[in-house]
Every structure is written in C-alpha cells, then in structure tokens.
XYZ file of C-alpha atoms in Angstrom:
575
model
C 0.000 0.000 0.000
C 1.597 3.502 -1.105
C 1.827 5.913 1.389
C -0.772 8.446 0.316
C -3.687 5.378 0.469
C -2.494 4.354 3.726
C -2.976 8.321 5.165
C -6.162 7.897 3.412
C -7.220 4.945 4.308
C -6.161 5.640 8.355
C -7.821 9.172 8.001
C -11.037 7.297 7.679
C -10.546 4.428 9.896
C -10.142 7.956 12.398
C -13.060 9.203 11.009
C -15.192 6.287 12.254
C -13.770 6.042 15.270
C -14.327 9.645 16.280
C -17.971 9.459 14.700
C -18.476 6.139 16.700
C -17.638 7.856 19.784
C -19.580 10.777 19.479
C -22.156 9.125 18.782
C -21.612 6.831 21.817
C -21.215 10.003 23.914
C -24.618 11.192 22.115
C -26.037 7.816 23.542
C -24.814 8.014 26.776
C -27.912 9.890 27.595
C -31.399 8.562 27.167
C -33.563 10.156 24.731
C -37.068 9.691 26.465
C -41.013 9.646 24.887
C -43.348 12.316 26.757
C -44.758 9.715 28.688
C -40.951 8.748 30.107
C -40.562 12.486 31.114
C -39.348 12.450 35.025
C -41.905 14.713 36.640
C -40.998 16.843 39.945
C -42.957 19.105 41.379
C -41.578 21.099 44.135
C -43.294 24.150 43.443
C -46.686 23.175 44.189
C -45.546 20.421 47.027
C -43.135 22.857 49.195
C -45.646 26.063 48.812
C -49.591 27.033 49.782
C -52.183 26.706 47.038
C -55.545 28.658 46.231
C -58.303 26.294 47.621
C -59.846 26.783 44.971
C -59.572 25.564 41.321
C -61.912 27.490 38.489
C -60.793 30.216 36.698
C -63.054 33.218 37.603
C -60.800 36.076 37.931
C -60.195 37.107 41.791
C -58.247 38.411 44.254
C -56.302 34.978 45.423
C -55.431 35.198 48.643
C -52.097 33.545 51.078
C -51.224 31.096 47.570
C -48.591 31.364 45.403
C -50.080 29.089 42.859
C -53.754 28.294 41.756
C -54.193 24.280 40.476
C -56.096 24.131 36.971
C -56.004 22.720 33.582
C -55.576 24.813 30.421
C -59.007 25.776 28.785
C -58.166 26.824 25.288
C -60.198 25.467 22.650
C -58.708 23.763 19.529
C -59.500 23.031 16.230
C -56.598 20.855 14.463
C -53.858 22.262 16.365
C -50.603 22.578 14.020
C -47.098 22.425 15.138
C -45.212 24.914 13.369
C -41.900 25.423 14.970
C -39.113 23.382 17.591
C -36.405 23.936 19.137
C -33.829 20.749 18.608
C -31.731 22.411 21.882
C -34.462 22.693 23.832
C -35.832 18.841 23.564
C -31.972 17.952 24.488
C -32.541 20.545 27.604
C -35.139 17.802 28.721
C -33.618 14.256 27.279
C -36.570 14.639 24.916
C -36.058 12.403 21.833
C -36.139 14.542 18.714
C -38.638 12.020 17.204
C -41.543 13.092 19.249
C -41.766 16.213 17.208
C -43.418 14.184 14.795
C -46.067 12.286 16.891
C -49.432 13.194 15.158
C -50.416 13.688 19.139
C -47.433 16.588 20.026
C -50.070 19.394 18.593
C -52.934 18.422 21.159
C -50.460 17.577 23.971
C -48.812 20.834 23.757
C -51.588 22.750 23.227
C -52.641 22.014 25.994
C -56.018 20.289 24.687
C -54.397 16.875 25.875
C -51.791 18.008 28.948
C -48.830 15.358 28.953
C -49.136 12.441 31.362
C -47.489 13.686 34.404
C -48.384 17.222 34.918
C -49.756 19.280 37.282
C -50.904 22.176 35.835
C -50.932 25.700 37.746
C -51.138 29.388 37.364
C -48.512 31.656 39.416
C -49.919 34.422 41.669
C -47.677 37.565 41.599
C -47.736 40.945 41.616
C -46.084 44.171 40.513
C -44.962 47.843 39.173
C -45.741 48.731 35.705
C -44.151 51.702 34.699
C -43.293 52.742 38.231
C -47.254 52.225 39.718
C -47.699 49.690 41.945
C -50.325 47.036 40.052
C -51.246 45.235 42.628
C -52.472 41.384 42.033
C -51.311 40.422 38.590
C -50.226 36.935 38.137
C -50.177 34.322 35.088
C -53.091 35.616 32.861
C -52.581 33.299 30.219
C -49.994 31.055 30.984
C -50.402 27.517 32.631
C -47.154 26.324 34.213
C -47.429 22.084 33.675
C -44.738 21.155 35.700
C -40.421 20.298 36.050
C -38.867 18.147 34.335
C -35.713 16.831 35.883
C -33.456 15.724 33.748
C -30.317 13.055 33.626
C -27.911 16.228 34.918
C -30.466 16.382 37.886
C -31.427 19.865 36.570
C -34.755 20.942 37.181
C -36.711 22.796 33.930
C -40.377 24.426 34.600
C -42.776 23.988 31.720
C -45.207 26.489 30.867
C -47.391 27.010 27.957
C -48.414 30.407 26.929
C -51.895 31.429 25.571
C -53.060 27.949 27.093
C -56.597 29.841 28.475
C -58.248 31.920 31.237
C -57.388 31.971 35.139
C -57.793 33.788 38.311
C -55.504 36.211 37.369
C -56.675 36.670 33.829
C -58.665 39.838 34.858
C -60.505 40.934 31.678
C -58.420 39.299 29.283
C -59.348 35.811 27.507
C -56.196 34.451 28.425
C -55.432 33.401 25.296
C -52.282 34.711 22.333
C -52.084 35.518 19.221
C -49.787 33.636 16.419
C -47.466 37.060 15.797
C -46.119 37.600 19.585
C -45.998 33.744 20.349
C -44.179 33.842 17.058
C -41.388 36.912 18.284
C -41.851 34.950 21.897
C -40.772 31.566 20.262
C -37.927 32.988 17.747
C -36.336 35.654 20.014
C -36.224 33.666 23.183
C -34.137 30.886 21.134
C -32.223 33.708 19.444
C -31.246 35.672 23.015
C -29.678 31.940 24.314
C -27.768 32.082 21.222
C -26.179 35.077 21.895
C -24.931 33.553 25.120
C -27.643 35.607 27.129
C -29.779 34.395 30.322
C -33.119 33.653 28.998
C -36.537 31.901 29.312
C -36.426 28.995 26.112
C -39.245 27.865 23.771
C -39.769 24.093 22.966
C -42.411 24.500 20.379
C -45.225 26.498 18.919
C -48.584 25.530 18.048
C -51.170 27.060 16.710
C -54.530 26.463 18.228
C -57.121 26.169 14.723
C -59.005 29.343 16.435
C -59.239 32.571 15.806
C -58.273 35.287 18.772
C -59.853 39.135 18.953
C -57.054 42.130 19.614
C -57.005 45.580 19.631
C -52.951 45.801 18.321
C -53.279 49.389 19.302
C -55.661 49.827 21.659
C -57.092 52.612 18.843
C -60.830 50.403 18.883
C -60.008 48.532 15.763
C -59.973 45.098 16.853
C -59.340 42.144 14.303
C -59.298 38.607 14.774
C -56.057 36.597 14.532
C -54.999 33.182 14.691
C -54.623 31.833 18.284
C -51.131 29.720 18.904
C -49.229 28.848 22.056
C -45.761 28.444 22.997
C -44.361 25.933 25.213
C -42.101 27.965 27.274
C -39.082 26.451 29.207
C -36.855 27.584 32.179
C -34.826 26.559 35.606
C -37.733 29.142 37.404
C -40.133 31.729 36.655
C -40.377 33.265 40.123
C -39.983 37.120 39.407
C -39.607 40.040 41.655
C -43.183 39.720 41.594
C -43.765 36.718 43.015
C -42.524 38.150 46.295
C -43.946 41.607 46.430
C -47.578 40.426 46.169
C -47.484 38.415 49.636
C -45.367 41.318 51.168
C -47.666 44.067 49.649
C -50.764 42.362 51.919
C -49.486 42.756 55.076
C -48.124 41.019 58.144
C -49.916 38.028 57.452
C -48.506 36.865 54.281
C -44.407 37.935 55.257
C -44.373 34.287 55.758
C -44.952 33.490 52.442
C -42.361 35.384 51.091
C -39.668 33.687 53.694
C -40.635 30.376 52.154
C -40.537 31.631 48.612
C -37.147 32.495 49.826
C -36.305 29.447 50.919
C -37.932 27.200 48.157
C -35.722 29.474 45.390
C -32.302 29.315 47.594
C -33.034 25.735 48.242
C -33.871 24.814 44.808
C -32.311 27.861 42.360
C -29.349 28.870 44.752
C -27.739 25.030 46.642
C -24.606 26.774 46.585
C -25.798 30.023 49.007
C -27.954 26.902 51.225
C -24.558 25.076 51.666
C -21.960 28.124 52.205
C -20.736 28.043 55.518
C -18.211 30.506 57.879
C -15.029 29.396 56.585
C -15.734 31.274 53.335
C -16.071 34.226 55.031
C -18.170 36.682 52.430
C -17.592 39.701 54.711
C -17.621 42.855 52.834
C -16.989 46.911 53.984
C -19.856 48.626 53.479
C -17.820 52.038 53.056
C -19.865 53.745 55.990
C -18.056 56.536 58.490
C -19.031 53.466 61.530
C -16.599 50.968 59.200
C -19.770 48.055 59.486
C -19.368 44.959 57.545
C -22.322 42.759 55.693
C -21.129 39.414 56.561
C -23.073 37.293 53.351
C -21.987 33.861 55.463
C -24.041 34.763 57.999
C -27.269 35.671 56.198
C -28.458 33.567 52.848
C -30.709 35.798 52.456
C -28.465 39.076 51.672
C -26.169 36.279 50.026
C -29.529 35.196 47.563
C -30.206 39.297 47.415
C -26.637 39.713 46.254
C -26.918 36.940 43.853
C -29.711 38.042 42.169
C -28.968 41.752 41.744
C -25.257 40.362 40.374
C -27.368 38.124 37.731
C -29.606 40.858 36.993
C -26.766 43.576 36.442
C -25.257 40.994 34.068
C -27.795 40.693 31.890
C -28.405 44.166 31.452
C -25.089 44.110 31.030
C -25.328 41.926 28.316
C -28.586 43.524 26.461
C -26.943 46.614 26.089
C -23.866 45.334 24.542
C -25.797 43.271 21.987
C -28.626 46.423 21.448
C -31.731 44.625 22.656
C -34.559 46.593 24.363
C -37.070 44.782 26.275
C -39.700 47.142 26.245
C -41.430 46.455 29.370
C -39.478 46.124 32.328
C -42.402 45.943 34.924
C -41.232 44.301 38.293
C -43.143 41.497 37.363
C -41.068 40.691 34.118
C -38.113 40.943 36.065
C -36.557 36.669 36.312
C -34.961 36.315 39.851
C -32.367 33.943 38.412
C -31.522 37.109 36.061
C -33.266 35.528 33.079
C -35.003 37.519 30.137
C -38.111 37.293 30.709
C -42.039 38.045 28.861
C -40.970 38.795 25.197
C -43.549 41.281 24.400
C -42.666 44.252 22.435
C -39.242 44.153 22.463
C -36.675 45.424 19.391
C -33.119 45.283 18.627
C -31.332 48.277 17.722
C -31.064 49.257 14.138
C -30.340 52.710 13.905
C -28.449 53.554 17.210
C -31.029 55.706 19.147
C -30.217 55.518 23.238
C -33.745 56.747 23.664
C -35.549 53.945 21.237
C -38.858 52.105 22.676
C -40.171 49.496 20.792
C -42.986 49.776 22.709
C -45.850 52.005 22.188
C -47.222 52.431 25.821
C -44.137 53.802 26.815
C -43.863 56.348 24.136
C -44.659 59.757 26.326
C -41.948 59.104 28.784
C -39.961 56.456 27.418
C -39.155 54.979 30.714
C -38.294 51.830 29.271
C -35.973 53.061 26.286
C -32.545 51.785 25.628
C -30.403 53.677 26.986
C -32.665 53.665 31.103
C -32.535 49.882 31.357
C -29.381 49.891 33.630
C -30.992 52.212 35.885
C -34.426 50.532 35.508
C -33.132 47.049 36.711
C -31.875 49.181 39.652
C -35.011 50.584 40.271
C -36.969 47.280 40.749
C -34.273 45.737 42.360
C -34.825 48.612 44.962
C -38.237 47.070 45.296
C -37.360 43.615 45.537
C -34.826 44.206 48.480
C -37.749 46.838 49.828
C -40.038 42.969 49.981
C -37.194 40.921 51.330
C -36.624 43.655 54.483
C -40.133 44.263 55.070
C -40.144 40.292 55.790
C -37.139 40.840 57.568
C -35.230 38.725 55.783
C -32.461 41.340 55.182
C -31.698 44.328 57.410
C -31.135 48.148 55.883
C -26.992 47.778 55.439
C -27.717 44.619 53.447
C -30.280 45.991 51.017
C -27.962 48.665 49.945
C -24.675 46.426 49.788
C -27.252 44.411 46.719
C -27.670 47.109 45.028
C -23.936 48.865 45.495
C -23.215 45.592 43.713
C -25.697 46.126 40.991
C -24.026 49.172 40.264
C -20.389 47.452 40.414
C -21.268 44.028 38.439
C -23.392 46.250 35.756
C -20.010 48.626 34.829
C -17.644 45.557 35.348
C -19.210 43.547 33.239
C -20.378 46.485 30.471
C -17.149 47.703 30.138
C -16.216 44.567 29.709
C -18.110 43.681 26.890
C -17.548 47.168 25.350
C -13.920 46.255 25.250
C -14.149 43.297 23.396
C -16.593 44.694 21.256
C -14.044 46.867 20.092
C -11.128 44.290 20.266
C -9.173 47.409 22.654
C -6.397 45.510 24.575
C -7.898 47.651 27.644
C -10.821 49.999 28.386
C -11.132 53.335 26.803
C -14.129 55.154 28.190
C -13.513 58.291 26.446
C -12.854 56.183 23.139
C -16.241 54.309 23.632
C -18.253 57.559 25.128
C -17.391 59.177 21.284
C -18.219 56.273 19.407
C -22.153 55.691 20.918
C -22.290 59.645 20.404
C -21.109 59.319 17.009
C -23.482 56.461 16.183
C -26.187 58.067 17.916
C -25.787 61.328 15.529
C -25.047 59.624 12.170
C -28.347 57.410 13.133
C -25.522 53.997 12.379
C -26.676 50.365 12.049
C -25.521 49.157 15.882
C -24.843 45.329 14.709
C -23.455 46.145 11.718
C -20.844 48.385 12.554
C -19.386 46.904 15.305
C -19.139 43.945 12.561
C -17.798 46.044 9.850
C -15.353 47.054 12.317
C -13.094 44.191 12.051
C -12.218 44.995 9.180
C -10.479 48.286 10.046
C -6.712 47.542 10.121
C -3.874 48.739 12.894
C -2.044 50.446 10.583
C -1.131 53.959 11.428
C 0.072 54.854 8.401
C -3.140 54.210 6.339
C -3.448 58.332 4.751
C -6.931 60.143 6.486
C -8.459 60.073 2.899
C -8.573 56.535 3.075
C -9.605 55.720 7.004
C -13.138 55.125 6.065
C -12.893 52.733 3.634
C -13.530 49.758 5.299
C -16.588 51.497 6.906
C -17.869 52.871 4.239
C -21.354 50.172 4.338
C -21.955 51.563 7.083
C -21.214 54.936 7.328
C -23.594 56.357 4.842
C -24.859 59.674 3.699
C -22.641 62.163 5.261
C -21.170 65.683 4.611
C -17.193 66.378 5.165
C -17.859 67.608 9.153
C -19.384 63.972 10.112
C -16.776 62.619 7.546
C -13.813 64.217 9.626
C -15.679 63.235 13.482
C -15.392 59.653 11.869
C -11.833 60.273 10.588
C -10.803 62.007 13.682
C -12.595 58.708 16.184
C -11.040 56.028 14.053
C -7.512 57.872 14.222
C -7.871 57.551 17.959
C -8.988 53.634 17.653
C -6.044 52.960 15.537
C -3.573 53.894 17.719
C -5.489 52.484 20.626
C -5.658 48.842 18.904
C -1.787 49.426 17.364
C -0.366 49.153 20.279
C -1.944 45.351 21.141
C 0.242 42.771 20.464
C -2.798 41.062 18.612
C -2.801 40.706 14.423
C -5.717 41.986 12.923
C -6.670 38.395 11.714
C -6.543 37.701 15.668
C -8.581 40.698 16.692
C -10.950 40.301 13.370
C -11.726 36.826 14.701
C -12.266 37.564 18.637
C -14.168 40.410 17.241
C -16.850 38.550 15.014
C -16.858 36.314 18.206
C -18.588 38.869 20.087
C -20.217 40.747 17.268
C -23.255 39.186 16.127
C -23.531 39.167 12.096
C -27.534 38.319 12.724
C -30.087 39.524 14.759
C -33.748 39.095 15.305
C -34.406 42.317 13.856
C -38.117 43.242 14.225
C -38.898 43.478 10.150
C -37.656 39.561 9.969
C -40.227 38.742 12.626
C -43.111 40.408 10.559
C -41.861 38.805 7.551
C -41.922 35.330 9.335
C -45.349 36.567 10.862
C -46.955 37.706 7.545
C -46.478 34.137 5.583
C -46.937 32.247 8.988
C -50.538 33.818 8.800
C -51.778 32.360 5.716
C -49.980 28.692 7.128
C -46.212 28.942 5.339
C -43.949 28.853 8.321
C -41.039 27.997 6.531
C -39.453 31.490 7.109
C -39.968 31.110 11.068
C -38.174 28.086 10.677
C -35.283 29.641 8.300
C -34.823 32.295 10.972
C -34.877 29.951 14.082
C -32.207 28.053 12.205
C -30.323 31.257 11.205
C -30.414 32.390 14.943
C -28.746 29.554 16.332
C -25.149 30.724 14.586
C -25.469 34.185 14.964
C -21.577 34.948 14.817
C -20.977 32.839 12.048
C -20.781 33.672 8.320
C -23.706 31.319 6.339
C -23.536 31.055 2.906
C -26.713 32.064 0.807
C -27.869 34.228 3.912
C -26.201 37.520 3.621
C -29.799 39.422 3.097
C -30.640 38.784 6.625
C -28.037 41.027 7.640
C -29.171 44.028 5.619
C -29.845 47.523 6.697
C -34.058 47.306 7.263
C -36.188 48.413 3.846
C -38.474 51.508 4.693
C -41.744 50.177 5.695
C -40.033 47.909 8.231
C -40.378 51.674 10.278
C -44.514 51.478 10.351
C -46.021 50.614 13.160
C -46.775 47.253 14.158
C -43.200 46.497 12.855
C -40.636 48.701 14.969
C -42.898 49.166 17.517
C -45.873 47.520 18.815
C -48.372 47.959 22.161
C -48.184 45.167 24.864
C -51.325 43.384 23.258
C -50.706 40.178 22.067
C-alpha cells in the first residue's frame, strides 16, 4: 500500500472512530417519549395553594399558585416550529416532534401524562405604579422536568386559556407575539444571554380578537401557544404580592425564599463561615455585611449580580425589552415576557419598541441599567419588610448592581471593540457618534473588524472599510469619523494582537444576525396564511449568529423603509 492510500485509508478508519464515539457520547444519555418524562414538582408540594380551582378572575389570597387545567379550545392544532436544543434541555427524543399527538399535547387540549398544571400568583410595578395582584393571565405552568444532569426545567405554555388572574383578558395569544416569543427567546440563548427557552409552537385552529393598538379597531387573529421552558419563573413579583398584603402573608415570602435558595441557589444553602463573604460597606461606623451569615443578603446579592449581568449583556448586543415591569423581572436574572421588544437598528439611546411607553420612554434603551436598579430597589424593599435582610444589606445588593453592571459592560464594550484595555472616552465618542449619524448598531461593530492597525493608512482613506456603514454624510461627520477612528487605531496598534486575531475575537462577540423586528413580521406575515417555513429559516439562522452562512447575507441588511410602520418597529403590549 503507497503511502498516500495508507494516510487515506487511516484518516477514515479515524473518522469512524471519532464518529463512533460521538455518537456513543450522544447515547450516553437517554432520549425519552413524553410519557418517560421524570416529573418533579416542588413548586406546588413545598408552597400554599388557592383552595380553589376554576378560573373566575379574583383576588387569590395567602397562595402562590392556583391548580387548573388549560381551557383553550382547539381546532386541528398545528405544530409549526421546535427547538432541537431545547428537547436535548429535557432528554426529549427529537422524534416526538413528529407524533401526530405533540399538537394536542402541547396545546394544551391533551396536557402530557405527568403534569400538574398551575397558574402563578404575583404581583407588581408597571411603569413605576404599583399594580397590585397580577399573576399568570394566560400562561399555565405544567410542571419540572428533571433531567439526567439532575437539573430541574419548569414547563409552561403560553396562551393555554383563562385563570384567576386573567382579569378581563381571555387568556389566550395571538400567532405574531408567540411567534417573536418563540424565535427571540431561542435567538437571546444564542447570543450567550440568560433567557426563558421555547420548545415548540402551536397554533390552536381558532381565531383570537385584539385591539394591536388599543385605537378600537380590533381584528381577529390566529390563536397559537408556545411551550415555554426555564430553571424558574419566580420574578420580583412573586414576592412583592405576599409582602404588599401585610403582616400576614411575610411568611410566604420567607418560604418563597427558601424554596428558590433551596432549589435555584444550593450553593448560598450550603456556604458556611469558613468562606467568610464579609464585605466593607464604606460607611463613616466601618460596618461589615457578613453574606456567610445571612443567605438571604447572600440570595439578594446573587440576584442583583445576575440581573446587572444581563443588562449588562442587552446593552452590549442592542436589545430593548420594552417592558421592564417588576413582574417581568426573572430572579435567576433571566429575560423574561418577550412582548414588544426590538433590537437596535439605527443607534437611538432613547428607542422604545414599545408604544405604551412612548410619552416618557421609561423603558428606552439607553434607562434599562438604571431601571433594573429601580426594581431591584423594590425587591430588596419585599425581602426587608419580611425581615429577611436588614437596611446595610439591602444597599450592599444594590452597590453591587451598580459594580457588576459597569464591570461587566465595560467589559463587553472592550471586546466589542477588540481594545487591549478599556477606553471610556474612546467608547463615550463612538455611541455619540453612532447616535448622531443614526448607524446600524450590529453592523458596525461587525464592519469594524475589518479596520486595520495600521497607522500609516493616509486620512483620505480611514473610512474605507466602513464605508457600508457609514452612509450619507457631509465632510464635518466625515472628519468626526476620521478624527474617532484615528484615535482607535492607535489604541488597537499598540496590542500585540494581528488583525486576523482581533478580526476573529471580534466577530466572536459581534453578532452578524439579529432578530431584527422586520424579519419577525416577515416570518409573521407568511406564517398567517400557514407557510412557516421562514420562522423556521430564521430559528435556524439564529442559532449561529456569529458565524458567516452562505446564501444568507440578506438577513443582515440595513431594514427596507416600511419595516419603520407601526406594528413592525414598535408595537403595544397586546398580544
């Protein structure tokens, strides 16, 4: 045998070996039918239920959970959407996608064997006013699955009918938001940030009444659900309502407390004095918060940490979440309720995508750092009026909110930018740049790459590799530009790093693709006379959203004109 067939013939001999043991390592784990699921339900075991069971919206009083079965009516339910990840999340066997039963079971016409269906009673601030009683309208939690890494995944399904906490709503959703729910909550994990999943979507065969914008011209859409996934939906919510009704329900928070340390936090139930967690509070009387000797200012800590990360993380990738009520707000720092949120297109620090939040724009781009602050000042305001943390520890949470949020945003910023260190006044220019030239936000920082460390390249030439994206301007914006990428230049000159290098860590952290609204309505508009092919194009396309693919370059376009209307870039909270 000559030596080029014997490489041959040994590179596939290491072919099958490495394809046998993947797939070995693929069948290590067992991929289970529904009805093998392993149900746990800790939620409704370890905390006090609603006596009752119907649906007729009322106040519901010392429960965190009411018991009931979905009531939304089908017709032919349709699957039209999965998520491959998600079914691997839960040791779920790809094949069961394509049981002529999944529609009805997931609907919720035919719950899964195992469940235990329930609606969660919380409460809230919507745009700074306390709400009162709130809860899961339209969403029917059916359980945890706990899967072969003993991890514990809730199961809710969205649009699955009325409950108690419905209020004057049908309970029900409409195929365009479960749609942007399904898509964008697969799309965020992609992007490597915390979020609720989606296993599926189904539509329901019925038709669904909405007012889009609340202007009296109501239409009826097709009704769908999503199967929502996560380790918890307890939200800041779920702990203000019991602490908002007086002394008689600060027990109830307490054992919310304890159910999410126990279950969401081991590591703060097992930490004991030898780690010592003491920290300075940086008062004139030199007092210390001692985290070891309190899990509950450890679990406060924890979650304003998660929640300044995310944040962190939304405004590094442009997403706006659009309504960032206290009861949207994940305690295990996940995004959370996908209603009408946007990614940035033209940079705007003041863009909404919502259209309830228009006159003040509370909820606008550039106040979500200070907005997660703000209901975390009302979460630790619950957890001390149940004395579960004392005045000292409250503010040490949120000193950290503010120290985690800049730690990790300048973080991010950096290698945005691929800077070997932080340049504030560097970065400060840029957004103000961006901001005035109206700039694509993903695209630039894509384009950006490209730009070379070369010092020598002549000013008449500096905006070449920039010139997709900086479009339409006179010689003053031409020489800001010039004068900014003169300054970045140097800065990234004097790394060690080629520009291959940085090019490559760059695109690592720049996304090429995003979930930009005008896909969604594209997806939307065919999905509503029953081709869903483009949700599942973009669900596929969302999965590698750093990565160059072939044949899909026109999802990374600047947005056509009418992709501005609205009911495209922005939308009310109706769904």
């Amino acid at each position: 045998m000559d030596s080029q067939r014997f490489s041959s013939s040994l590179d596939s001999v290491t072919e099958h070996l490495h394809n046998h043991n993947l797939q070995s390592d693929t069948d290590a784990v067992p991929r289970l039918k529904l009805e093998d699921l392993k149900w746990d339900h800790s939620f409704v075991t370890a905390l006090p239920a609603d006596p009752r069971t119907d649906s007729l919206p009322r106040e519901v009083l010392h429960a965190c959970y009411t018991k009931l079965s979905p009531s939304v009516e089908v017709d032919d339910p349709q699957l039209v959407a999965w998520s491959e990840p998600v079914a691997d999340l839960l040791d779920l066997d790809h094949k069961e996608f394509e049981r002529p039963d999944f529609p009805l079971i997931f609907s919720g016409a035919s719950p899964p064997v195992g469940a235990l269906p329930y609606a969660q009673c919380y409460g809230g601030h919507q745009f700074g006013m306390w709400a009162g009683q709130l809860g899961d309208g339209r969403a029917i939690t059916l359980g945890e699955i706990l899967n072969s890494k003993s991890e514990r995944w809730e199961l809710q399904l969205k649009g699955a009918g009325k409950t108690p906490y419905s209020r004057f709503a049908d309970g029900l959703a409409v195929l365009r938001s479960s749609i942007r729910e399904f898509l964008c909550s697969e799309a965020m994990h992609h992007l490597g940030i915390p979020t609720t999943r989606a296993l599926c979507l189904v539509t329901t065969g019925k038709l669904v009444t909405r007012d889009m914008f609340y202007d009296g011209n109501a239409k009826e859409e097709p009704g769908a659900i999503v199967c929502r996934v996560a380790q918890s939906f307890l939200r800041f919510g779920s702990y203000q309502i019991h602490a908002s009704r007086g002394n008689e329900d600060l027990g109830i928070v307490r054992s919310l407390a304890d159910y999410a340390i126990r279950h969401h936090f081991p590591h703060i139930e097992n930490m004991n004095k030898s780690e010592s967690l003491s920290f300075s509070t940086g008062d004139e009387d030199h007092s210390v918060v001692d985290l070891t000797s309190n899990k509950y200012a450890a679990w406060a800590v924890e979650v304003a940490e998660r929640t300044a990360s995310s944040i962190a993380k939304w405004q590094g990738v442009g997403f706006t979440h659009g309504v960032l009520n206290t009861d949207n707000m994940s305690i295990l720092g996940l995004t959370i309720d996908y209603g009408p949120f946007g990614f940035l297109d033209a940079f705007d620090p003041h863009f909404t995508p919502n259209t309830t939040d228009l006159p003040g724009r509370r909820y606008c781009f550039a106040n979500q750092p200070d907005m997660g602050l703000w209901n975390l000042v009302q979460f630790t305001k619950t957890l001390s009026a149940a004395q579960l943390i004392n005045e000292k520890e409250a503010n040490y949470a949120l000193e950290r909110y503010g120290t985690k949020f800049m730690d990790d945003y300048q973080a991010i910023m950096t290698k945005k930018l691929g800077l070997p260190k932080y340049n504030k006044q560097l970065i400060s220019k840029l957004l103000s740049n961006l901001a005035v030239d109206k700039v694509d936000y993903t695209n630039f920082f894509r384009t950006l790459s490209n730009v070379k460390a070369d010092t020598s390249i002549p000013d008449d030439e500096l905006l070449v590799p920039l010139k997709s994206v900086l479009l339409d301007m006179g010689k003053e914006r031409k020489e800001a530009w010039t004068s900014w990428l003169k300054t970045y230049i140097h800065e990234v000159s004097t790394s060690d790093i080629c520009d291959d290098e940085r090019k490559r860590s760059m695109n690592l952290v720049n996304p090429k693709y995003i979930l930009r609204n005008y896909l969604c309505q594209t997806a939307i508009d065919g999905a509503e006379i029953g081709d869903f092919g483009e949700v599942r194009r973009l669900l596929k396309l969302m999965e590698h959203p750093f990565e160059e693919q072939a044949g899909m370059e026109k999802y990374a376009r600047l947005p056509p004109a009418w992709a501005y209307r609205p009911g495209v870039c922005m939308l009310s909270c109706s769904s």
